[in-house]
Short mmCIF file of C-alpha atoms and ligand atoms in Angstrom, two decimals:
data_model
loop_
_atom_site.label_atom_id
_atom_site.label_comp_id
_atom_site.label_asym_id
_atom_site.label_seq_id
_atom_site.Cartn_x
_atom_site.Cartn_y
_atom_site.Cartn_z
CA UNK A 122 121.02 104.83 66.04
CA UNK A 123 121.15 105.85 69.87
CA UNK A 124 121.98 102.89 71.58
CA UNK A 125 121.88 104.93 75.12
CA UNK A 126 119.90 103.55 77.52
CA UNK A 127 116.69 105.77 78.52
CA UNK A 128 117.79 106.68 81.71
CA UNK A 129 120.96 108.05 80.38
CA UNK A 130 118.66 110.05 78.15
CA UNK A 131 118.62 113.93 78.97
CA UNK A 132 115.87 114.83 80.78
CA UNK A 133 114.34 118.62 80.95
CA UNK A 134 116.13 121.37 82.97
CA UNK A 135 114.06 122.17 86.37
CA UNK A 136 114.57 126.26 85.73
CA UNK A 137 115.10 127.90 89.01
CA UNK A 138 116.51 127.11 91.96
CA UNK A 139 114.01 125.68 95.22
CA UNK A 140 111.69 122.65 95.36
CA UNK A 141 108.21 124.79 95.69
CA UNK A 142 107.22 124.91 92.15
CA UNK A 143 107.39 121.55 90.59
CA UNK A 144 107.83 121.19 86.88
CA UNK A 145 104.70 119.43 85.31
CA UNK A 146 107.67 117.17 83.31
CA UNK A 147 108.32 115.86 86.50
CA UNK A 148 105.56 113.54 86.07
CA UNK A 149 105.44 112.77 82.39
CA UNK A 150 108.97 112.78 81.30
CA UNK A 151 109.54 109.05 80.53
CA UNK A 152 113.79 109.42 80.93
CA UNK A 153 113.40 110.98 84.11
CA UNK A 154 111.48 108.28 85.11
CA UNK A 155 113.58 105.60 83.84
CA UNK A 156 116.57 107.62 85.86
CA UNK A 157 114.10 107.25 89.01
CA UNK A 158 113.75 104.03 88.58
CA UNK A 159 117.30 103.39 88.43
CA UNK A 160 118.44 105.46 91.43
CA UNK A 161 115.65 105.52 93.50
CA UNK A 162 113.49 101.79 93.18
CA UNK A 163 116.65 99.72 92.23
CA UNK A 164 119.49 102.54 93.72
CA UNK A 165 120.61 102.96 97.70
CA UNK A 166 117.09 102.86 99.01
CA UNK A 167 115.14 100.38 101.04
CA UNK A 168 111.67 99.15 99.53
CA UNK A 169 108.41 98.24 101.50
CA UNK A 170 107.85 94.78 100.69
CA UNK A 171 105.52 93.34 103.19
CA UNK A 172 104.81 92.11 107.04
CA UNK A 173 106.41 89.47 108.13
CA UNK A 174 103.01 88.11 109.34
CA UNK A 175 102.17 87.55 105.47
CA UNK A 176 104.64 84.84 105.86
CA UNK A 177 104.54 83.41 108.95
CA UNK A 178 105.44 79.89 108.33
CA UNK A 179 108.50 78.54 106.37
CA UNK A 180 107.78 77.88 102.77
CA UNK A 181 105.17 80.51 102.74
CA UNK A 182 105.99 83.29 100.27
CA UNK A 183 104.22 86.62 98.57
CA UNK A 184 105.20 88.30 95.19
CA UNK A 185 105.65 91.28 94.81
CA UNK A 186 107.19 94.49 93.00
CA UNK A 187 110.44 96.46 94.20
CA UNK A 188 109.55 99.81 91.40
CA UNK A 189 108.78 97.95 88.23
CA UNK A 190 110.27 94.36 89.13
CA UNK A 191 108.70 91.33 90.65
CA UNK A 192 109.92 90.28 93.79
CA UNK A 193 109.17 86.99 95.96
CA UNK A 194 109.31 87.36 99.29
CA UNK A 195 109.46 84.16 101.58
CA UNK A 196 109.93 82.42 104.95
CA UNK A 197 113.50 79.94 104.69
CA UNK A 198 113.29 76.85 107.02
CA UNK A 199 115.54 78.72 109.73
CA UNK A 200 112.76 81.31 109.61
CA UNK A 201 115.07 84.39 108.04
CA UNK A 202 113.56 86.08 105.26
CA UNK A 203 114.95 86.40 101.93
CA UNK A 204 113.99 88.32 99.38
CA UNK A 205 114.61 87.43 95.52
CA UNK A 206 113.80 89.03 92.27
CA UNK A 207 111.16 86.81 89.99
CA UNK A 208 113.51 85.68 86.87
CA UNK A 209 114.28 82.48 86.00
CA UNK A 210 118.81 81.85 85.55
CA UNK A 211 117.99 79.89 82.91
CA UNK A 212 116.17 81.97 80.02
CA UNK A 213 114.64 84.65 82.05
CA UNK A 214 111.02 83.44 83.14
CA UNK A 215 109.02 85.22 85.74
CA UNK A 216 108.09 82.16 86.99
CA UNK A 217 106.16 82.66 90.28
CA UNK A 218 102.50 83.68 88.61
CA UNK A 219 100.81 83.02 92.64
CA UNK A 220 100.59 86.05 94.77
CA UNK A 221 100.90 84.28 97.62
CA UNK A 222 101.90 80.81 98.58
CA UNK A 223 103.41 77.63 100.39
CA UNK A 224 106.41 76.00 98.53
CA UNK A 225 109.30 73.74 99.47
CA UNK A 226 111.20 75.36 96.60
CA UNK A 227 111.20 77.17 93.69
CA UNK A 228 110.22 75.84 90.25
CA UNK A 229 110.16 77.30 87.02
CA UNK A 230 107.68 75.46 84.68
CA UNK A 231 109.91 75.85 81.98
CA UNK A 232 112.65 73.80 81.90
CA UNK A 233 111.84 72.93 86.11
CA UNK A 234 115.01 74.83 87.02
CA UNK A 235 114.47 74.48 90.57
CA UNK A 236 115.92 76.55 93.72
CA UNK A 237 115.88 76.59 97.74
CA UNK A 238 113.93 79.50 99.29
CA UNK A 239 117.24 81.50 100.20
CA UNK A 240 117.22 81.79 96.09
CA UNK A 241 120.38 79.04 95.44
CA UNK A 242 120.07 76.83 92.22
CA UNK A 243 119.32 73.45 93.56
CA UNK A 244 118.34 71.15 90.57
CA UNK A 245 118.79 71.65 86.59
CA UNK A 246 117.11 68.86 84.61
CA UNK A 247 119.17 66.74 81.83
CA UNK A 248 122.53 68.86 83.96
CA UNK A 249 124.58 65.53 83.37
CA UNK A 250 122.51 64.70 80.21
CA UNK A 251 119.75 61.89 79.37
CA UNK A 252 121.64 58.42 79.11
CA UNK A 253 120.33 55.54 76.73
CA UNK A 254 121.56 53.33 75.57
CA UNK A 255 124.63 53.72 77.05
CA UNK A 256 125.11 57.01 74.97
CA UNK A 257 124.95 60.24 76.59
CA UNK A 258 122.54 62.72 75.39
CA UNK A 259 122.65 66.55 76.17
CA UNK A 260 124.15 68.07 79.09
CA UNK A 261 125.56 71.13 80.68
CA UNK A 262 129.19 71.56 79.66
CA UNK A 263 131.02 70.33 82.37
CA UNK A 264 132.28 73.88 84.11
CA UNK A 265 128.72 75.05 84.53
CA UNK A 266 128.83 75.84 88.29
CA UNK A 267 124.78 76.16 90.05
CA UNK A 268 126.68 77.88 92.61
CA UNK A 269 126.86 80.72 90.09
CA UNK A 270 123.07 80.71 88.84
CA UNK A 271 121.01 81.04 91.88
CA UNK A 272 118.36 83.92 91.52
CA UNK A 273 119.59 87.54 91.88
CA UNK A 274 119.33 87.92 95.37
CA UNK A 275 118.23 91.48 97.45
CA UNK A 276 119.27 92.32 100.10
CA UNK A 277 116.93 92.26 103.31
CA UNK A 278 116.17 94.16 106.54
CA UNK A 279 113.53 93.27 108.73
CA UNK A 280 112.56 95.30 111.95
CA UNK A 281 109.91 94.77 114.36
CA UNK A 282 107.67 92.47 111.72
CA UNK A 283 107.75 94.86 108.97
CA UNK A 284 110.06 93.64 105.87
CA UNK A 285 112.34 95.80 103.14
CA UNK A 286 114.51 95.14 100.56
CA UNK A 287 116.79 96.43 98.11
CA UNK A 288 118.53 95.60 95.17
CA UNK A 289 121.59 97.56 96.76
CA UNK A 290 123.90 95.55 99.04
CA UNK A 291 126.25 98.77 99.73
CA UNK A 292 123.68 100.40 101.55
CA UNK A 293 123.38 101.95 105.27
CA UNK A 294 121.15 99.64 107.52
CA UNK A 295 117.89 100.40 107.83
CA UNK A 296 117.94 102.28 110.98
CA UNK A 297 119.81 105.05 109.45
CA UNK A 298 118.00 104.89 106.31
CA UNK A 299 115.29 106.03 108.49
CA UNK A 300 117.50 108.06 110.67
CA UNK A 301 116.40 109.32 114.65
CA UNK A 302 113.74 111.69 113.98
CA UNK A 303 111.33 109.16 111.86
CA UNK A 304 112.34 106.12 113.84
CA UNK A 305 110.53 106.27 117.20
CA UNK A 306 107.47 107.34 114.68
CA UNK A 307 108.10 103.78 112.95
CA UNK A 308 108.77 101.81 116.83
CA UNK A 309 105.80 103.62 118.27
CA UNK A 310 103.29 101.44 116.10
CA UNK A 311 105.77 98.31 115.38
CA UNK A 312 107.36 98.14 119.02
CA UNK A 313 107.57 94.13 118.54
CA UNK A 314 104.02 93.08 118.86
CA UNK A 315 102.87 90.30 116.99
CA UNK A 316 101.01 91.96 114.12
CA UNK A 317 97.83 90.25 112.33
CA UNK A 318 96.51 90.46 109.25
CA UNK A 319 93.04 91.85 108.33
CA UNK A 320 93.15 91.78 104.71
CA UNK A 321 94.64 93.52 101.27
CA UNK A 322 93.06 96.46 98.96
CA UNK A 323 94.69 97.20 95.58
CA UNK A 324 93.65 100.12 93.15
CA UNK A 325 95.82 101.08 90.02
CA UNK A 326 95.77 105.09 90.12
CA UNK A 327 96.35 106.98 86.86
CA UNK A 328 98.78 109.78 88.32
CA UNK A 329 102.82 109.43 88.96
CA UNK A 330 103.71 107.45 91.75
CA UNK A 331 105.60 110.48 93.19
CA UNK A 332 101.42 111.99 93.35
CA UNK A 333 100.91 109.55 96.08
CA UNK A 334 103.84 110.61 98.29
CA UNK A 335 103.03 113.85 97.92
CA UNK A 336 99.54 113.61 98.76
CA UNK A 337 100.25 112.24 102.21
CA UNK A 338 103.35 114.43 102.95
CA UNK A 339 100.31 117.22 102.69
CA UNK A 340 98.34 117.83 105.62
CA UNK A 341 96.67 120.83 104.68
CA UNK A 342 94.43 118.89 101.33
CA UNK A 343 92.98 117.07 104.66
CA UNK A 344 90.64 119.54 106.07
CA UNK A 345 89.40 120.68 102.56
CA UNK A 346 88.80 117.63 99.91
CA UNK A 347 87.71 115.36 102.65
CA UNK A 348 84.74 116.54 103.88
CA UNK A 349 83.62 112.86 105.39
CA UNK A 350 86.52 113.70 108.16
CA UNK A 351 85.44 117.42 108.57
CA UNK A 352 82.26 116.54 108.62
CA UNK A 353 81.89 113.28 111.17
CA UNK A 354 84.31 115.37 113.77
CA UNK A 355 87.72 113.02 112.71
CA UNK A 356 90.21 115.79 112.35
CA UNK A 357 89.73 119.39 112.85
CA UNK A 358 91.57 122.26 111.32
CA UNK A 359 93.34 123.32 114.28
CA UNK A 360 94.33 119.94 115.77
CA UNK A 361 97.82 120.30 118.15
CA UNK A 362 100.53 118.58 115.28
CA UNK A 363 104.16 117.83 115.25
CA UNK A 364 105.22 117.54 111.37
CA UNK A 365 108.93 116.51 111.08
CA UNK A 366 111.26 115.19 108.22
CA UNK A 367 114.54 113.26 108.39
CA UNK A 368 117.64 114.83 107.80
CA UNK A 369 117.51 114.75 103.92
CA UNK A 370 113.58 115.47 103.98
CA UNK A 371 113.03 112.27 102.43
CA UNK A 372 110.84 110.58 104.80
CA UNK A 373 108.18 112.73 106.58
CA UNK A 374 106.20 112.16 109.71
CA UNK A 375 102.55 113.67 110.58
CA UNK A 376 101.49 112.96 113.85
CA UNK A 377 98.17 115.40 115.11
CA UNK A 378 96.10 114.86 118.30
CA UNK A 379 92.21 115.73 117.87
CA UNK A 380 90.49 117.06 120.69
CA UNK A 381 87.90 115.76 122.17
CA UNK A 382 85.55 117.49 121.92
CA UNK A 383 83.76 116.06 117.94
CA UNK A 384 83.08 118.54 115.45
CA UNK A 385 85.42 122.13 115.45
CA UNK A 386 84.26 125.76 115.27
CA UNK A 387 86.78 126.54 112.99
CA UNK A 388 85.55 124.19 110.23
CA UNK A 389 81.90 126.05 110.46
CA UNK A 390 83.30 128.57 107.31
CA UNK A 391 84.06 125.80 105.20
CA UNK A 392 82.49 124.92 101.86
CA UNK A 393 81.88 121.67 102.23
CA UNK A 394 80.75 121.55 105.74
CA UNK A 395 77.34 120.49 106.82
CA UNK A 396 76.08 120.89 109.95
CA UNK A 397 72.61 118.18 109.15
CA UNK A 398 75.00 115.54 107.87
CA UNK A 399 74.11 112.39 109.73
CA UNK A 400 75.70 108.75 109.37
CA UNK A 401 73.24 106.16 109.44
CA UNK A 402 75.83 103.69 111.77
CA UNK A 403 77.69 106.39 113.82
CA UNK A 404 79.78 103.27 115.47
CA UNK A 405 82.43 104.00 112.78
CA UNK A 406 83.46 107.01 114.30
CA UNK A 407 83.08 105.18 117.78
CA UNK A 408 86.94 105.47 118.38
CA UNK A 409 88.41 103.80 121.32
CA UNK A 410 91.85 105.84 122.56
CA UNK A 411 94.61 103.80 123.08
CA UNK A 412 97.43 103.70 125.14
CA UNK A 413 100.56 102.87 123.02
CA UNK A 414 99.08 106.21 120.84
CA UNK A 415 101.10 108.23 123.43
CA UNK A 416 99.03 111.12 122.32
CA UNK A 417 98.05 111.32 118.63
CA UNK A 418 95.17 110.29 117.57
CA UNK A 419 96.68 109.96 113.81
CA UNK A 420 100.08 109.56 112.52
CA UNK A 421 100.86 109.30 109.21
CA UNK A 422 104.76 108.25 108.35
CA UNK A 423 105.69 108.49 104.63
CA UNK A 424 108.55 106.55 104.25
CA UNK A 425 110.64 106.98 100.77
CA UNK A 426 110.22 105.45 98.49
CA UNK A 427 107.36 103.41 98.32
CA UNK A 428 105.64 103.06 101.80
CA UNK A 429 103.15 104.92 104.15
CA UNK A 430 102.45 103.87 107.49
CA UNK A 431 98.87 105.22 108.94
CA UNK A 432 97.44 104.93 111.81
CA UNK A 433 94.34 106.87 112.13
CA UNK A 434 91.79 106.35 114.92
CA UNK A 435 91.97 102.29 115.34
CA UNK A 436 92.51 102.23 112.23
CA UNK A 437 95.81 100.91 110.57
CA UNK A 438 97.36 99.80 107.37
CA UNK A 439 100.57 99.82 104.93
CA UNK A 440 99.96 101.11 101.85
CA UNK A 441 102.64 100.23 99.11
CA UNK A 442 103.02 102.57 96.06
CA UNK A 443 104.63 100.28 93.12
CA UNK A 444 105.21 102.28 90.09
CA UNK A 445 103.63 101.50 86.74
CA UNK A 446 105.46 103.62 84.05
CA UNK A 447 105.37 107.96 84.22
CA UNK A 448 101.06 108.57 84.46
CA UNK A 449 100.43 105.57 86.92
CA UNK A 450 100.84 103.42 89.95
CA UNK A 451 99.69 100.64 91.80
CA UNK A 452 98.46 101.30 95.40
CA UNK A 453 98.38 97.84 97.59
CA UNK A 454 96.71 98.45 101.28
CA UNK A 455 97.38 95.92 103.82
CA UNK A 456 95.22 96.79 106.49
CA UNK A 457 95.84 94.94 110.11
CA UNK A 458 95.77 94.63 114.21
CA UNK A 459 97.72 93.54 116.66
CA UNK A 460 97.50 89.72 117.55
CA UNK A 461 96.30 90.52 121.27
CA UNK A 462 93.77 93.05 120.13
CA UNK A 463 90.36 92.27 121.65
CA UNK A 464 87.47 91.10 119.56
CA UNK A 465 85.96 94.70 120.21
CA UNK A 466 88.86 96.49 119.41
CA UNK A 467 89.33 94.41 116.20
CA UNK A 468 85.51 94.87 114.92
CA UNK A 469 86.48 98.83 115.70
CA UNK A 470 89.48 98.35 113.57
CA UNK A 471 87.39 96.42 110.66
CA UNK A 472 84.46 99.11 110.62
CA UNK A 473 86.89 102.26 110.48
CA UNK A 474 89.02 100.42 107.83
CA UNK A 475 85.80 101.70 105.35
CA UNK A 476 87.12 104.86 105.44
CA UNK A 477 90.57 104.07 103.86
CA UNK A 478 91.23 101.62 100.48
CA UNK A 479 90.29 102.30 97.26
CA UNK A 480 86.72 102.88 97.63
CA UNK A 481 87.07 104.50 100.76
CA UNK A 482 84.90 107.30 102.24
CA UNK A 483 88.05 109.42 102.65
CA UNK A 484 90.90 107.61 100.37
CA UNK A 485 88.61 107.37 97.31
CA UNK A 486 88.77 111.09 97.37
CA UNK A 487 92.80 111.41 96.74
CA UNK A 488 92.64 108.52 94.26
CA UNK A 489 90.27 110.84 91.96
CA UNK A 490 92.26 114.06 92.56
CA UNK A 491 95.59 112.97 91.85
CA UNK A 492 94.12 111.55 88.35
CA UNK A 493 92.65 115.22 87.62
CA UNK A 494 96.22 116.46 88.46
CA UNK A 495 98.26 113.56 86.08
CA UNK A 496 95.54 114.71 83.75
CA UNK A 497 96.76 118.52 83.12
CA UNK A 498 100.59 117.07 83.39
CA UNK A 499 100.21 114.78 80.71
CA UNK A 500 98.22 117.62 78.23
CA UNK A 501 99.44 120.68 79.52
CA UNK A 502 102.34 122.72 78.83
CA UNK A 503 105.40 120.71 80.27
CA UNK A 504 107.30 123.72 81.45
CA UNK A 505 104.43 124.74 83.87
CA UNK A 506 104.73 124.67 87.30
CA UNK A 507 102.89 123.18 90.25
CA UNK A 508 102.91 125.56 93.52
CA UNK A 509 103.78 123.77 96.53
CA UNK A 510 104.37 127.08 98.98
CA UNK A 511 101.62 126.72 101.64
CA UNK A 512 103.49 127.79 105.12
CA UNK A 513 106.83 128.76 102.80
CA UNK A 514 109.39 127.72 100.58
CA UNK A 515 111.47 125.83 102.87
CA UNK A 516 111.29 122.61 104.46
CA UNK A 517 111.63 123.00 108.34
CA UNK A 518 109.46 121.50 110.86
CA UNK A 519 105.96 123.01 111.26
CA UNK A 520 103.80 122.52 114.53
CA UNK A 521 100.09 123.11 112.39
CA UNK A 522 98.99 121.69 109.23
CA UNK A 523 98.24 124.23 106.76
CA UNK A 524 101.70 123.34 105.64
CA UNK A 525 103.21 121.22 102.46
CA UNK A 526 106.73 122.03 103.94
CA UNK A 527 106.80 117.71 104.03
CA UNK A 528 106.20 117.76 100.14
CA UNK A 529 108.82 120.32 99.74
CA UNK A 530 111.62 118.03 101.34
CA UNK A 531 110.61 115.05 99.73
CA UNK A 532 111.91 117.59 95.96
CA UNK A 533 114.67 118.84 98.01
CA UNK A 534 116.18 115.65 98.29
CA UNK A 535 114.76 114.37 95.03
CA UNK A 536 116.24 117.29 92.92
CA UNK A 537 119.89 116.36 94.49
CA UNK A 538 119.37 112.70 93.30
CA UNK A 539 118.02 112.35 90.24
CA UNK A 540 120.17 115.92 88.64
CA UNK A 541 117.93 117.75 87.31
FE1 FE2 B 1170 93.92 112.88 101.36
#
């Protein structure tokens, strides 16, 4: 009997040398993804897990998943936030079933095991044993220490109201996680304003988690599946961009500046362009400029592993990828403002947040294409290859987006870590 774990398993050989053809196994091959899971979701990386105005009060809390394992998130009276993962010391309960909450402490309804919201073991029923009778009954044996049960603890880094974790405590802060080139990207929309909360989307898409990523770091699907933004004058083919990756082409950053001028010449050839398309309420494409944009009108930040930051228009929300095994993911939008936004700018916000969650009139286009591409991974031949060579092989900075040079870093870095 193999008693290897499945991440020690070997996983296929990526032929070739590059990062522009992309092995369909990549997104099937169930030791690969247990090694991904390993390295990546509970490795030296830091995890999206939420804004710190989902918790604003102490006691409040929000579960949550860091790759396949719940998290719970919370407030701690001095107002630090800890993060902690959802199993019981005792015999291994998830006990927190709420997704969100208010809570003086932790209990599991088990055996009531009970701990503070920093994740220490504060109170073990029967721990000295049920006395009657003057007869002890039960009981821990006498060197059982709480101080060395508490929950397993992450570790935490919080900047500018947006929270991450990791199950890593030897890791680089998160500032050079992120490294200079992505951080002003990340400052420009969370410079320290109080954010607020407009409300949650969640979709479970059949396609590798890695689908979702790469879907984002590729600018050039934008102009051609979604016809909505072609067609209602959001983004134009030739729109002035600056597309940039960190220094391991992990994280990627998409920031492009529409003219101003609506609906572009050079989208007049396209299929799915046309011209007598009308929207019955044309206010959601009533976009007010503003000034902390410093320029583009859309920025999308893909942040590894699990997070992308848009802001589109007014428009502007998290969206958390948590994986759900090789041919699937969960997708949790968080769409909000800024707590001094005005009640005009916030009802701008609200209507143009219809374009984006899963039924939006742009995002519920990517949800259905990435299943159509998990689709041929899981029944075709393993050993073919996805092209990924739009604007090159390589990975360097492109000023236009008819590019997936962002996608290509993302494997670069990918291929290094996981070995294959
Ligand atoms: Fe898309």
């Amino acid at each position: 009997m193999n008693m290897e774990p499945i991440q020690a398993l070997p996983v296929p050989r990526w032929e070739g040398e590059g990062y522009s053809r992309i092995p369909f196994w990549v997104y099937t091959d169930e030791a690969l993804y247990h090694r991904e899971l390993d390295r990546i979701f509970y490795g030296k990386h830091w995890s999206y897990v939420g804004l710190e105005a989902e918790i604003p009060h102490a006691g409040d809390y929000k579960r949550t998943w860091v790759g396949e394992r719940s998290v719970i998130v919370a407030r701690t009276d001095d107002g630090s936030i800890s993060a902690v993962e959802n199993i019981c010391a005792h015999r291994g309960a998830a006990f927190c079933r709420e997704r969100t909450g208010n809570v003086k402490e932790f209990l599991c309804p088990y055996h009531q095991w009970t701990y503070d919201l920093k994740g220490n073991l504060a109170g073990v029923p029967f721990r000295r044993g049920l006395k009657k009778n003057g007869e002890i009954r039960g009981g821990m044996p006498a060197d059982f220490k709480p101080a060395e049960h508490g929950l397993n603890k992450l570790n935490v880094a919080v900047r500018n109201g947006v929270i991450f974790a990791s199950f890593a405590h030897d890791i680089e802060s998160l500032e050079d996680y992120l490294g200079p080139r992505i951080l002003p990207y990340f400052d420009r929309t969370f410079d320290g304003r109080k954010l607020k909360i407009h409300g949650h989307a969640r979709q479970r898409i059949p396609g590798n988690w890695k689908l979702m990523q790469e879907n984002i770091k590729d600018p050039y699907h934008v102009g051609l599946l979604h016809t909505w933004f072609l067609m209602f004058g959001l983004i134009r083919g030739d729109q002035k961009s600056n597309i940039l990756m960190d220094a391991h082409g992990r994280h990627g950053a998409m920031a492009s500046t529409r003219a101003d001028t609506g609906k572009g010449d050079v989208s007049q050839g396209l299929h799915s362009f046309k011209d007598d398309m009308r929207l019955h309420d044309e206010r959601i494409i009533d976009i007010e400029r503003e000034q902390w944009w410093n320029g583009p009108t859309v920025v999308m930040l893909t942040l590894f592993p699990n997070l992308i930051v848009q802001q589109q228009s007014n428009s502007m929300s998290m969206r958390q990828i948590i994986p759900r095994g090789t041919g699937k993911f969960d997708f949790v939008w968080t769409h909000f403002g800024f707590e001094d936004d005005t009640p005009d700018l916030e009802t701008r916000r609200l209507r143009q947040a219809n374009m984006f969650g899963p039924a939006g009139y742009v995002s519920a286009d990517d949800g259905e294409v990435l299943e159509f591409c998990q689709e041929s991974y899981d029944a075709g031949d393993r050993n073919r290859a996805t092209i990924a060579e739009q604007g090159g092989r390589d990975w360097s900075d492109s000023t236009h987006t008819i590019t997936e040079n962002v996608l290509r870093g993302m494997y670069a870095y990918w291929r290094k870590l996981m070995e294959v």
